[in-house]
mmCIF file of C-alpha atoms in Angstrom:
data_model
loop_
_atom_site.group_PDB
_atom_site.id
_atom_site.type_symbol
_atom_site.label_atom_id
_atom_site.label_comp_id
_atom_site.label_asym_id
_atom_site.label_seq_id
_atom_site.Cartn_x
_atom_site.Cartn_y
_atom_site.Cartn_z
ATOM 1 C CA MET A 110 -87.013 -16.658 -242.886
ATOM 2 C CA MET A 111 -85.904 -13.880 -244.843
ATOM 3 C CA ASP A 112 -82.030 -13.209 -245.086
ATOM 4 C CA PRO A 113 -81.097 -9.617 -243.962
ATOM 5 C CA ALA A 114 -78.721 -9.223 -246.658
ATOM 6 C CA LEU A 115 -81.405 -9.537 -249.339
ATOM 7 C CA LEU A 116 -83.154 -6.129 -247.560
ATOM 8 C CA ILE A 117 -80.344 -4.291 -248.465
ATOM 9 C CA PRO A 118 -80.741 -4.191 -252.273
ATOM 10 C CA ILE A 119 -84.328 -4.188 -251.697
ATOM 11 C CA LEU A 120 -84.008 -1.044 -249.455
ATOM 12 C CA ALA A 121 -81.294 0.821 -251.806
ATOM 13 C CA LEU A 122 -83.704 -0.186 -254.667
ATOM 14 C CA SER A 123 -86.732 1.643 -253.102
ATOM 15 C CA ILE A 124 -85.436 4.848 -252.161
ATOM 16 C CA PRO A 125 -84.574 6.214 -255.256
ATOM 17 C CA ILE A 126 -88.455 5.116 -256.441
ATOM 18 C CA VAL A 127 -89.876 7.073 -253.566
ATOM 19 C CA ALA A 128 -88.013 10.126 -254.352
ATOM 20 C CA ILE A 129 -89.214 10.129 -258.035
ATOM 21 C CA TRP A 130 -92.664 9.520 -256.560
ATOM 22 C CA THR A 131 -92.670 11.983 -254.328
ATOM 23 C CA LYS A 132 -91.244 14.785 -256.799
ATOM 24 C CA HIS A 133 -94.025 13.623 -259.060
ATOM 25 C CA GLN A 134 -96.451 14.210 -256.490
ATOM 26 C CA GLN A 135 -95.106 18.112 -256.007
ATOM 27 C CA LYS A 136 -94.933 18.406 -259.710
ATOM 28 C CA LEU A 137 -98.763 17.181 -259.691
ATOM 29 C CA ALA A 138 -99.345 19.686 -256.650
ATOM 30 C CA GLU A 139 -97.504 22.950 -257.636
ATOM 31 C CA MET A 140 -99.822 22.468 -261.580
ATOM 32 C CA ASN A 141 -103.168 22.344 -259.333
ATOM 33 C CA VAL A 142 -101.979 25.651 -257.535
ATOM 34 C CA GLN A 143 -101.294 27.470 -260.850
ATOM 35 C CA THR A 144 -104.568 26.265 -262.354
ATOM 36 C CA THR A 145 -106.411 27.539 -259.389
ATOM 37 C CA ALA A 146 -104.678 30.452 -259.407
ATOM 38 C CA GLN A 147 -105.402 31.293 -263.132
ATOM 39 C CA ALA A 148 -109.065 30.089 -262.909
ATOM 40 C CA THR A 149 -109.168 32.921 -259.613
ATOM 41 C CA ALA A 150 -107.622 35.412 -261.529
ATOM 42 C CA GLU A 151 -109.900 34.983 -264.485
ATOM 43 C CA GLN A 152 -113.144 35.191 -262.226
ATOM 44 C CA ALA A 153 -111.628 38.080 -260.375
ATOM 45 C CA ALA A 154 -111.301 39.837 -264.010
ATOM 46 C CA GLN A 155 -114.984 38.840 -265.196
ATOM 47 C CA TYR A 156 -116.303 40.384 -261.735
ATOM 48 C CA ALA A 157 -113.989 43.705 -262.195
ATOM 49 C CA SER A 158 -115.722 44.107 -265.599
ATOM 50 C CA LYS A 159 -119.260 43.547 -264.622
ATOM 51 C CA VAL A 160 -118.451 46.154 -261.545
ATOM 52 C CA GLN A 161 -117.107 48.446 -263.892
ATOM 53 C CA GLN A 162 -120.363 48.092 -265.987
ATOM 54 C CA LEU A 163 -122.329 48.457 -263.378
ATOM 55 C CA GLU A 164 -120.708 51.551 -261.844
ATOM 56 C CA ASP A 165 -120.988 53.011 -265.857
ATOM 57 C CA ARG A 166 -124.849 52.587 -265.588
ATOM 58 C CA VAL A 167 -125.353 54.334 -262.361
ATOM 59 C CA GLN A 168 -123.225 57.355 -263.235
ATOM 60 C CA VAL A 169 -125.424 57.320 -266.533
ATOM 61 C CA LEU A 170 -128.313 57.373 -264.292
ATOM 62 C CA GLU A 171 -127.397 59.940 -262.286
ATOM 63 C CA ARG A 172 -126.521 62.161 -264.804
ATOM 64 C CA ILE A 173 -129.866 61.714 -266.442
ATOM 65 C CA VAL A 174 -131.634 62.480 -263.222
ATOM 66 C CA THR A 175 -129.491 65.638 -262.215
ATOM 67 C CA ASP A 176 -128.876 67.321 -265.054
ATOM 68 C CA LYS A 177 -131.073 70.400 -266.109
ATOM 69 C CA GLY A 178 -133.411 69.442 -263.405
ATOM 70 C CA TYR A 179 -134.785 66.261 -265.033
ATOM 71 C CA ASP A 180 -138.363 65.259 -263.868
ATOM 72 C CA VAL A 181 -139.029 61.636 -264.420
ATOM 73 C CA ALA A 182 -142.720 61.690 -263.174
ATOM 74 C CA THR A 183 -143.453 64.672 -265.684
ATOM 75 C CA GLN A 184 -142.122 63.104 -268.643
ATOM 76 C CA ILE A 185 -143.880 59.758 -267.745
ATOM 77 C CA GLU A 186 -147.068 61.425 -268.050
ATOM 78 C CA ALA A 187 -146.424 63.063 -270.799
ATOM 79 C CA LEU A 188 -145.775 60.243 -272.524
ATOM 80 C CA ARG A 189 -148.793 58.541 -271.223
ATOM 81 C CA ASP A 190 -150.688 61.647 -272.480
ATOM 82 C CA GLN A 191 -149.533 61.268 -275.895
ATOM 83 C CA ARG A 192 -150.494 57.614 -276.038
ATOM 84 C CA ARG A 193 -154.217 58.239 -274.626
ATOM 85 C CA VAL A 194 -154.455 61.048 -277.681
ATOM 86 C CA ASP A 195 -153.255 58.175 -279.862
ATOM 87 C CA ASP A 196 -155.394 55.587 -279.076
ATOM 88 C CA GLU A 197 -158.272 57.696 -279.057
ATOM 89 C CA GLY A 198 -157.687 58.594 -282.592
ATOM 90 C CA SER A 199 -157.335 54.834 -283.931
ATOM 91 C CA GLY A 200 -158.656 51.680 -284.326
ATOM 92 C CA VAL A 201 -162.202 50.483 -283.200
ATOM 93 C CA PRO A 202 -163.685 50.274 -279.841
ATOM 94 C CA LEU A 203 -163.768 47.116 -278.107
ATOM 95 C CA GLY A 204 -167.562 47.149 -276.985
ATOM 96 C CA SER A 205 -168.574 47.541 -281.059
ATOM 97 C CA LEU A 206 -167.038 44.534 -281.832
ATOM 98 C CA ASN A 207 -168.663 42.606 -279.149
ATOM 99 C CA ARG A 208 -172.217 44.116 -280.509
ATOM 100 C CA GLU A 209 -171.338 42.976 -284.116
ATOM 101 C CA LYS A 210 -170.402 39.261 -283.170
ATOM 102 C CA ALA A 211 -173.949 38.757 -281.220
#
């Protein structure tokens, strides 16, 4: 059997070891919390930046649509008409290319 007198020094030496281990675990937990907080703050900053960019874009689009009675459909049609005029005057019709190959 083990002598009870031997347990007293073992117990006396194990108390500081447990205290050191506990303190180390506490420091690790604090570092983990700090790392997580920093990562979360960076993600929040990125999110805020993206939201600001989107808000800026929406403001520009609102300004385009509301300023001076801007008519998007009319301008698109004007561009299409201009493109048709440009296409008619240039190039060779596709139908004539097929006839030349035959």
